[in-house]
Coordinates of C-alpha atoms in Angstrom, one line a residue:
X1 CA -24.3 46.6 -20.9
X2 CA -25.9 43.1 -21.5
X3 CA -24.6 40.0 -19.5
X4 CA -23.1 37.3 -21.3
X5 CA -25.7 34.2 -21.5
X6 CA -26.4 31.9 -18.4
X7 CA -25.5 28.8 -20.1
X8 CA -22.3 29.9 -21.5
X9 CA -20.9 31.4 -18.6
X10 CA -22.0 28.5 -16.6
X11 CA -20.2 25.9 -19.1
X12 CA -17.2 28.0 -18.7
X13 CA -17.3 28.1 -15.2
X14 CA -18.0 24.2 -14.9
X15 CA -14.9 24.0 -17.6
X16 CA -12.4 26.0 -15.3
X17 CA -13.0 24.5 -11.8
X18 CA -13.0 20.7 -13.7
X19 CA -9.8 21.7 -15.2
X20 CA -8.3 23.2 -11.7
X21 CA -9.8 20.2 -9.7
X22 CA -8.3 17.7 -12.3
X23 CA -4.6 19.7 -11.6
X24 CA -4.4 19.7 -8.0
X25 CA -6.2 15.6 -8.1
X26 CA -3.0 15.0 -10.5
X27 CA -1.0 16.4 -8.1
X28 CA -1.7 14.6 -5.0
X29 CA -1.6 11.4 -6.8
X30 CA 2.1 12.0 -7.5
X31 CA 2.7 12.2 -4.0
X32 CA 1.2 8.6 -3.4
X33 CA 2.4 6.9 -6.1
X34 CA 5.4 5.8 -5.2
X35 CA 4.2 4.6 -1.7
X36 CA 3.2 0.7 -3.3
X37 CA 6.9 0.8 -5.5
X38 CA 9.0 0.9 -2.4
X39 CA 9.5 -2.7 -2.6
X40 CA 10.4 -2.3 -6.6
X41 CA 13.0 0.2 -5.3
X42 CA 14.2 -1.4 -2.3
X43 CA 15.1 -4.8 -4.6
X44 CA 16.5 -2.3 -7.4
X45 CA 18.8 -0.7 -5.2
X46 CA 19.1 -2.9 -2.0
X47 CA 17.7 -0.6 0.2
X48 CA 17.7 -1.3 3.9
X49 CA 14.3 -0.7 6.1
X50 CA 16.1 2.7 7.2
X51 CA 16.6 3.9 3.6
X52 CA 13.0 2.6 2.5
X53 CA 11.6 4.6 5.1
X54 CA 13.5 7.9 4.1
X55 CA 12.1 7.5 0.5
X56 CA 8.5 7.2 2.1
X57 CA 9.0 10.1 4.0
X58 CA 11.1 12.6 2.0
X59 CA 8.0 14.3 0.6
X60 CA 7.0 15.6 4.2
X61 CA 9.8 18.4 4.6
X62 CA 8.7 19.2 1.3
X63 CA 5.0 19.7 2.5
X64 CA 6.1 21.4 5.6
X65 CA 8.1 23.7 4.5
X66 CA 5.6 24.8 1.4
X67 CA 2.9 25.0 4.2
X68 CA 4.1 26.8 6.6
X69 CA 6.7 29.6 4.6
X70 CA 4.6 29.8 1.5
X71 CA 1.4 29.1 2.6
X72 CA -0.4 32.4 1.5
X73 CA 1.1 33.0 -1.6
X74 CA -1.7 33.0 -3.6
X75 CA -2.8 36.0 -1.6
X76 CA -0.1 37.8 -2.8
X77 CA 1.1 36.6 -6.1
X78 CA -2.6 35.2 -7.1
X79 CA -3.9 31.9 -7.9
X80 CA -3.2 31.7 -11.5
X81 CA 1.0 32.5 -10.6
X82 CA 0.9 30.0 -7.8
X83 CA -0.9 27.0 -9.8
X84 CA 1.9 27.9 -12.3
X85 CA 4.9 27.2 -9.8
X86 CA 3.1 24.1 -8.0
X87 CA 2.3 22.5 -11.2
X88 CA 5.9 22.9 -12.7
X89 CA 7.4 21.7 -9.2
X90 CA 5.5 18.8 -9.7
X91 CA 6.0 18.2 -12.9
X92 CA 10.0 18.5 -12.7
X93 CA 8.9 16.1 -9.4
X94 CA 8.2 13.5 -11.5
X95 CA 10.5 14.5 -14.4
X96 CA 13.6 13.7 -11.8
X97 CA 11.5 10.3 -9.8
X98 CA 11.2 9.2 -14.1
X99 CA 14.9 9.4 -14.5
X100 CA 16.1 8.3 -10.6
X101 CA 19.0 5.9 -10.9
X102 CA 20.1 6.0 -7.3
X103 CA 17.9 6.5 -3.9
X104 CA 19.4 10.3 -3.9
X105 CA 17.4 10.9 -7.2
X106 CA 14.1 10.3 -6.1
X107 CA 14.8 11.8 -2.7
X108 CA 15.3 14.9 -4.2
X109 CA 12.5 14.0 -6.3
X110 CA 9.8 13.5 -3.7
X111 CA 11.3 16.8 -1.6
X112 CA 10.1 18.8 -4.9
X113 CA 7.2 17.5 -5.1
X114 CA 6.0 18.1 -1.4
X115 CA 6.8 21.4 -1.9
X116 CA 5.0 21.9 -5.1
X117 CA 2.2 19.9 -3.5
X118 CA 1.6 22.0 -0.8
X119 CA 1.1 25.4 -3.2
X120 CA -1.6 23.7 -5.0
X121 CA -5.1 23.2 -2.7
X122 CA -5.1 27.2 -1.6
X123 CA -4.3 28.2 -4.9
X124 CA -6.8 25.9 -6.2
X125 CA -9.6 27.1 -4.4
X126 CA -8.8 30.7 -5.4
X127 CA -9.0 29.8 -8.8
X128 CA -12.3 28.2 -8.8
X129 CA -13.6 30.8 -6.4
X130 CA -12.5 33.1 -8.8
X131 CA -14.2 31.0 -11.7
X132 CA -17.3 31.7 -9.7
X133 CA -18.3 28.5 -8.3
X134 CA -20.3 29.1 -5.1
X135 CA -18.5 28.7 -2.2
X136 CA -19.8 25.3 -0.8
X137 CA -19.0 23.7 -4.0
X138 CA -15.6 25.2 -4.6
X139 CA -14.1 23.6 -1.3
X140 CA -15.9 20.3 -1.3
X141 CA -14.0 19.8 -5.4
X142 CA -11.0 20.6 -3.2
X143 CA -11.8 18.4 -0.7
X144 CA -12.6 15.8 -3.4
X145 CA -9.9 15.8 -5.2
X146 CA -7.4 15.7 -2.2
X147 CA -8.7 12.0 -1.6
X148 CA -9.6 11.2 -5.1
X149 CA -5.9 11.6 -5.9
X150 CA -4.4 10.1 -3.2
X151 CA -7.1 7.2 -4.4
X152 CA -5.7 7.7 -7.7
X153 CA -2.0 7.4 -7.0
X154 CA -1.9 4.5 -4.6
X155 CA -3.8 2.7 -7.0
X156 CA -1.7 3.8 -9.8
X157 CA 1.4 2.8 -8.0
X158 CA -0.4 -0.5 -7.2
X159 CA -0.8 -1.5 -10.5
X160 CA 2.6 -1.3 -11.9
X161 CA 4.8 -2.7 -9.0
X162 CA 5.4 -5.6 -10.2
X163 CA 6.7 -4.3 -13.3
X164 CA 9.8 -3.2 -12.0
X165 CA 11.5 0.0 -12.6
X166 CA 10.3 0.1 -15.7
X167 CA 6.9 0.0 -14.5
X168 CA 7.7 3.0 -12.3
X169 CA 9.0 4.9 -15.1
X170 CA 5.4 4.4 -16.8
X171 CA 3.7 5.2 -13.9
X172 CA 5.4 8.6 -13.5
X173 CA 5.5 9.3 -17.7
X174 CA 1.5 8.9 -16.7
X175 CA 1.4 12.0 -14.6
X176 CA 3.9 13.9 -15.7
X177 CA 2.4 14.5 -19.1
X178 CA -0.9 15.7 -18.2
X179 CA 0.5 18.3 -15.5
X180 CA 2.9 19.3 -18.3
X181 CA -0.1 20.0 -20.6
X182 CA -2.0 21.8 -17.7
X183 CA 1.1 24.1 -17.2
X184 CA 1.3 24.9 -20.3
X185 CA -2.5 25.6 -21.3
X186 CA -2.3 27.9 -17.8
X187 CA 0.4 30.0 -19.1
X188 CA -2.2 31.9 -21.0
X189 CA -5.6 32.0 -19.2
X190 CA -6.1 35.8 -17.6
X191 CA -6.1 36.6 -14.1
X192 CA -7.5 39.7 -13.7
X193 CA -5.4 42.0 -11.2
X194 CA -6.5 42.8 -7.8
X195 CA -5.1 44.7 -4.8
X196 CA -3.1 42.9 -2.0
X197 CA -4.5 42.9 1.5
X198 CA -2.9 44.6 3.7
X199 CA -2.6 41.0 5.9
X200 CA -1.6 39.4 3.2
X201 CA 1.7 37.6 3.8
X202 CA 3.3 34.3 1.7
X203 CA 3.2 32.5 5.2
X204 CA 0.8 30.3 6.8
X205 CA -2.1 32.4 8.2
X206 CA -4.5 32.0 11.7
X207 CA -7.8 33.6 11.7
X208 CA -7.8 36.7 14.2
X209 CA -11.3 35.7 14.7
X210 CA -13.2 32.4 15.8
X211 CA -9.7 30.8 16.8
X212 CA -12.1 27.9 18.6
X213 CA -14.0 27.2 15.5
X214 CA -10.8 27.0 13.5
X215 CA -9.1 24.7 16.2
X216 CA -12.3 22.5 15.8
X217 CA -11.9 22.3 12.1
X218 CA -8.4 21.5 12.4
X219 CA -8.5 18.9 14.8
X220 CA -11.4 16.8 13.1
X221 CA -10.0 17.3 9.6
X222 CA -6.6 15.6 12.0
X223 CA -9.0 12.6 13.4
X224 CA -10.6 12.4 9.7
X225 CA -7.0 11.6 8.5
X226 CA -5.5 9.7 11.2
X227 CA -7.6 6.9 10.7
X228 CA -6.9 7.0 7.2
X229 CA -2.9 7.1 8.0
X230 CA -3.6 4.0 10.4
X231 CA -5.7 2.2 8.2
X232 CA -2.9 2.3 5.3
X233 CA -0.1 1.4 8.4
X234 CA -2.1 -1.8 9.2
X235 CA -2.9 -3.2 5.7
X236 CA 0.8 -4.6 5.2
X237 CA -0.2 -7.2 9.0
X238 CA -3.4 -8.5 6.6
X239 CA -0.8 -9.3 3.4
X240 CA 0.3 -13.1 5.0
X241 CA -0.5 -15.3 2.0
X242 CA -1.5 -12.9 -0.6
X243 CA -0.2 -12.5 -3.7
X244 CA 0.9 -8.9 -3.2
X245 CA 3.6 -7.4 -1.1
X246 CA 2.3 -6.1 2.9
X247 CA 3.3 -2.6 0.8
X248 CA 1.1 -2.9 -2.1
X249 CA -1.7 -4.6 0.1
X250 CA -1.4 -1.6 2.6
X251 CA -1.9 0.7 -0.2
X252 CA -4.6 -1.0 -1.9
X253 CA -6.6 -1.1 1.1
X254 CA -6.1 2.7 2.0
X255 CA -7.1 3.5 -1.6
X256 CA -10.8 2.2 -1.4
X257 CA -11.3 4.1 1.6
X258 CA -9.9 7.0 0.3
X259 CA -12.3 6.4 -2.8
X260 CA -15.6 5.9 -0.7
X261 CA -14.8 9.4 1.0
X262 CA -14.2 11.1 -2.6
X263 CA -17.8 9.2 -3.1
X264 CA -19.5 10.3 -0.1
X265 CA -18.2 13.8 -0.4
X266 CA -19.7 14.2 -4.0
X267 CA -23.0 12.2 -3.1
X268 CA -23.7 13.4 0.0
X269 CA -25.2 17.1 1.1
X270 CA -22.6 17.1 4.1
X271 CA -24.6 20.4 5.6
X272 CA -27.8 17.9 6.3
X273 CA -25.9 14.2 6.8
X274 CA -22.4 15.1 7.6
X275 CA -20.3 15.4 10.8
X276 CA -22.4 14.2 13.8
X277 CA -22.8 10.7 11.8
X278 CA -19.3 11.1 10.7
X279 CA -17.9 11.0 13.8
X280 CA -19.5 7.8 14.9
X281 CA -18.6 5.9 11.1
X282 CA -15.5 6.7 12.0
X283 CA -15.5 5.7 15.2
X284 CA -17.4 2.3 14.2
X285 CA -14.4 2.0 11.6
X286 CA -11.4 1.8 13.6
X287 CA -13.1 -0.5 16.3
X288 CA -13.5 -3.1 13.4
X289 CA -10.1 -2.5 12.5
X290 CA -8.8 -3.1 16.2
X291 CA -11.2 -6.3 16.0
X292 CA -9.4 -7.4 12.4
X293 CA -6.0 -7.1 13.8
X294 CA -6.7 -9.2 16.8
X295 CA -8.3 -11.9 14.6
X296 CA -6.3 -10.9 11.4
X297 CA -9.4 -10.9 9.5
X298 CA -9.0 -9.2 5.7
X299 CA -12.7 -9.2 5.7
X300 CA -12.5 -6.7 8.9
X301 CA -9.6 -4.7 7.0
X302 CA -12.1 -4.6 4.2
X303 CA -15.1 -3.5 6.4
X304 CA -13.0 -0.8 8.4
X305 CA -11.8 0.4 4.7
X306 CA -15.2 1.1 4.2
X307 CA -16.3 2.4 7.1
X308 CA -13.2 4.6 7.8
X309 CA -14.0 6.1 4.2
X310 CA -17.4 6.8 4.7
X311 CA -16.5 8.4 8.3
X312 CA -13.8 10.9 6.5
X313 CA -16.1 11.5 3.5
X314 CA -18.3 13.3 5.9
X315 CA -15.8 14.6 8.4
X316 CA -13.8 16.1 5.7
X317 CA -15.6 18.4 3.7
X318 CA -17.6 19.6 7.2
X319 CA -14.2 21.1 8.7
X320 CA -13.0 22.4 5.1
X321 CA -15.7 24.2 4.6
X322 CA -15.7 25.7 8.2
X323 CA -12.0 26.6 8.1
X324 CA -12.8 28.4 4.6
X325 CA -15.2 30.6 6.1
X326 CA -13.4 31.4 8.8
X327 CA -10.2 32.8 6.7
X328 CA -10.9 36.4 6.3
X329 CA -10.5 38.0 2.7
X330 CA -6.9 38.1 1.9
X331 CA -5.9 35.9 3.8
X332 CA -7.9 32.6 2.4
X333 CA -4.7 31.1 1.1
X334 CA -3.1 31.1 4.3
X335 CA -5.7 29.9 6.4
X336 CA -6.4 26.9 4.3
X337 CA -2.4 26.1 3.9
X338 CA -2.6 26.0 7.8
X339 CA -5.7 23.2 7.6
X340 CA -4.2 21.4 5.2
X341 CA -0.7 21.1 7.7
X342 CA -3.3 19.9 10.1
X343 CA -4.3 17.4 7.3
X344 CA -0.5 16.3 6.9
X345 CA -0.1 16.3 11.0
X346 CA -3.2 13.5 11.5
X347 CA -1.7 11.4 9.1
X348 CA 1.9 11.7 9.7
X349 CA 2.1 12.4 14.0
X350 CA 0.1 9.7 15.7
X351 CA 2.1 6.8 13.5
X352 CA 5.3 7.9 15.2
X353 CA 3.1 7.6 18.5
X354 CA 1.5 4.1 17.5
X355 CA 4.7 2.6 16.4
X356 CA 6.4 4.0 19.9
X357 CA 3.3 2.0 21.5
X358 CA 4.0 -0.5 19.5
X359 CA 7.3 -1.0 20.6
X360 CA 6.7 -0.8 24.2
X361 CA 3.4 -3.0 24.2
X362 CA 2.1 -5.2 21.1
X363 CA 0.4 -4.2 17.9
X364 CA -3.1 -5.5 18.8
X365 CA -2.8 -3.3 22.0
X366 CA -1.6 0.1 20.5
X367 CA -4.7 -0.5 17.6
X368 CA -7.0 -0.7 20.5
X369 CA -6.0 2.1 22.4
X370 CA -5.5 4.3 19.2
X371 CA -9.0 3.1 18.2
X372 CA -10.5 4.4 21.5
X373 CA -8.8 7.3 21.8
X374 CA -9.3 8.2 18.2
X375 CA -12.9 7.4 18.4
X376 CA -14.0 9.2 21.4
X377 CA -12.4 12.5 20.3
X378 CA -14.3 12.3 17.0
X379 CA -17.6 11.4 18.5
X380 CA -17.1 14.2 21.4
X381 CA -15.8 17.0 19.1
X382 CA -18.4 16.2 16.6
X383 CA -21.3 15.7 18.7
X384 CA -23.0 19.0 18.0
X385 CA -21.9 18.7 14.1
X386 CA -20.4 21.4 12.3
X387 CA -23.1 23.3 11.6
X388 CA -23.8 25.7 14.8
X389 CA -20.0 26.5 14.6
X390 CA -20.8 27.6 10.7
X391 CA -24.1 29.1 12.0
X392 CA -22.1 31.0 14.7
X393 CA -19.8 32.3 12.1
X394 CA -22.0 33.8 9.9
X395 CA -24.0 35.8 12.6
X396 CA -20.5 37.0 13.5
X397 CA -19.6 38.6 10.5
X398 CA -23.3 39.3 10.3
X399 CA -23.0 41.7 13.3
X400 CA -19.7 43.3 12.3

C-alpha cells in the first residue's frame, strides 16, 4: 500500500488544525466582546451597576456548568460532534446578543455562549490531535488561540463602543458569520469511528495518576490568569482624562497583554525559555502594576501589560502542555475541561477576594498584597520549571 505524499498530507494537516484553531479563537472572542460595550448597554437600557455587572458575569454559569457536566464529551461523542454543538451554541450566542432588545436577551445570550464555549478547547485539541499535529504543537495552537481570542474580542468590542447599539450589532454580525460558515463546512468532514474508553464519562475528569503534577499545572495556569483578570480590573482607575470609558480603557489594556502572551507562546520554544522565567515576568509585572496604581501612572499600566503578557505567554503553554500529558487516553477531554475550570477560577475567584480587600482596606493596598501574594506563589511553584514534572511523567508511563 503506498503512503499518500509528505507534502500533501502535511498541507492538509496544517489546513485542519488552522481551521480548528481559527474556530475555538472565534469562539473565545465572542465571550469578550461584549466586556468594552457595557457602557453602550448600560446608557441603552439604563442599567444600574448591579445589572451591568450581571451582564458581565452571565457567561460564567455557562462556563461552569459546560466544564464541569460536559467536560469529557468529546471522549464519548468525538471531537468532530462536539465542535459541531459548541460552534452552533455560539453561533445562536451571538445570533440572540445581535437581536437583544432588553438586558434578558443578552443574558440569555451570554449563558449560551459560556456553555458552548466551554465544549470547544477539549474538543479542539482532539481534532488537531486527530489531524496529526504532534502533540507539543497541538496544545500550544490551543493555548494560542485561547488568548489570541480573548485579544481579539476585547479589541473588537473596543472598537465599536462608541457606535452604539448599532455598533454592537456589527460587532456580533462579525463573528457570528464566520462560526456559521465553520459549522456548516464541519457538517461534512469524516471522523473516523473509534471505541469509547471504558473511563470515558461526558463529566470533567482527574488524572488517577500524577494528581501533584496536575495540581501544579492547575494552579500556575490559575496565577498565569489571575494577573491577567487583575490587570483588566485595574485598567478602568488609569481611564481619568482619557477619551475612552474606565470600561473600554480596562479592556484595551488587558488586550495587549493578552496579545504579547499569544506572541510569546508562538515565538518562543517554552520547553527551553519558559516557566522558571515566567514566573519571575510575572512576578515583575504585577509589582509595576501595584507601583502604577499608587502613582496612577498609565505608563506603569502599560509596562505591567507588557510584562504580565510575557509572564502568561510562558506560564501558559508550560502547564497546558503538562496537564495534556497527564490525561490518560480516553479521558483527554476531561482532563483538559478540568484545566481550563482552573483557567476560568484564576480569573474569576481572586477579583471577588480583591474587591472584599478592597472594601475593607484601600485599592492601592489590596494591589500590593495581591501583587505579593500572587508573585511569590508563581516564583515558588515555578522555581524548578515545568520540565522535571514533564520529565517525571514520561518515565512514569515509561515504567508502566
Amino acid at each position: 500500500m503506498t503512503a499518500p505524499p509528505r507534502a500533501t498530507a502535511s498541507r492538509g494537516t496544517q489546513a485542519d488544525a488552522a481551521l480548528l484553531t481559527a474556530m475555538m479563537t472565534l469562539a473565545f472572542a465572542g465571550v469578550t466582546l461584549t466586556t468594552p460595550l457595557l457602557p453602550t448597554y448600560q446608557a441603552a437600557w439604563s442599567l444600574s451597576v448591579f445589572e451591568t455587572t450581571a451582564l458581565f458575569a452571565a457567561y460564567v454559569p455557562g462556563v461552569v456548568f459546560s466544564l464541569l457536566m460536559l467536560g469529557g464529551l468529546a471522549d464519548v461523542v468525538g471531537a468532530r460532534v462536539t465542535l459541531i454543538i459548541g460552534a452552533v451554541l455560539c453561533a445562536s450566542a451571538t445570533l440572540i446578543a445581535l437581536l437583544a432588545q432588553e438586558p434578558l436577551h443578552l443574558i440569555v445570550a451570554r449563558i449560551v455562549m459560556g456553555v458552548g464555549v466551554g465544549l470547544i478547547p477539549a474538543a479542539t485539541l482532539a481534532g488537531i490531535g486527530a489531524a496529526g499535529v504532534p502533540p507539543v504543537w497541538g496544545a500550544r495552537l490551543v493555548s494560542i488561540a485561547t488568548t489570541t481570542g480573548i485579544a481579539a474580542g476585547l479589541l473588537l468590542g473596543a472598537s465599536t463602543a462608541g457606535l452604539g447599539p448599532a455598533g454592537a450589532q456589527t460587532v456580533y454580525l462579525a463573528v457570528f458569520a464566520p462560526i456559521a460558515v465553520w459549522t456548516l463546512a464541519r457538517r461534512n468532514v469524516h471522523e473516523p469511528r473509534r471505541p469509547v474508553a471504558r473511563r470515558a464519562t461526558v463529566r470533567l475528569a482527574v488524572p488517577s495518576r500524577g494528581r501533584r503534577h496536575f495540581a501544579l499545572a492547575l494552579s500556575v495556569v490559575a496565577l498565569a490568569f489571575t494577573g491577567m483578570g487583575l490587570l483588566a480590573g485595574l485598567g478602568p482607575l488609569f481611564a481619568a482624562g482619557a477619551a475612552a470609558s474606565g470600561t473600554v480603557y480596562g479592556a484595551v489594556g488587558a488586550a495587549v497583554a493578552y496579545m504579547l502572551s499569544g506572541l510569546t507562546q508562538l515565538l518562543i520554544a517554552v520547553r527551553f525559555a519558559g516557566p522558571r522565567t515566567g514566573g519571575v515576568v510575572l512576578a515583575s509585572g504585577l509589582a509595576v502594576l501595584a507601583v502604577g496604581v499608587g502613582w496612577s501612572s498609565r505608563g506603569a499600566l502599560l509596562i505591567a501589560a507588557v510584562c504580565i503578557g510575557i509572564g502568561n505567554g510562558l506560564l501558559f503553554p508550560a502547564s497546558f502542555r503538562l496537564a495534556d500529558r497527564l490525561a490518560p487516553p480516553g479521558q483527554k477531554a476531561g482532563v483538559i475541561s478540568a484545566y481550563y475550570l482552573a483557567m476560568y477560577a484564576g480569573i474569576a475567584i481572586p477579583l471577588l477576594g480583591f474587591g472584599a480587600l478592597t472594601d475593607l482596606t484601600s485599592v492601592g493596598t489590596a494591589t500590593s498584597v495581591f501583587a505579593v501574594v500572587v508573585g511569590v506563589l508563581a516564583v515558588v511553584l515555578t522555581g524548578r520549571g515545568l520540565e522535571p514534572e514533564l520529565d517525571d511523567v514520561s518515565n512514569r508511563r515509561g515504567a508502566a
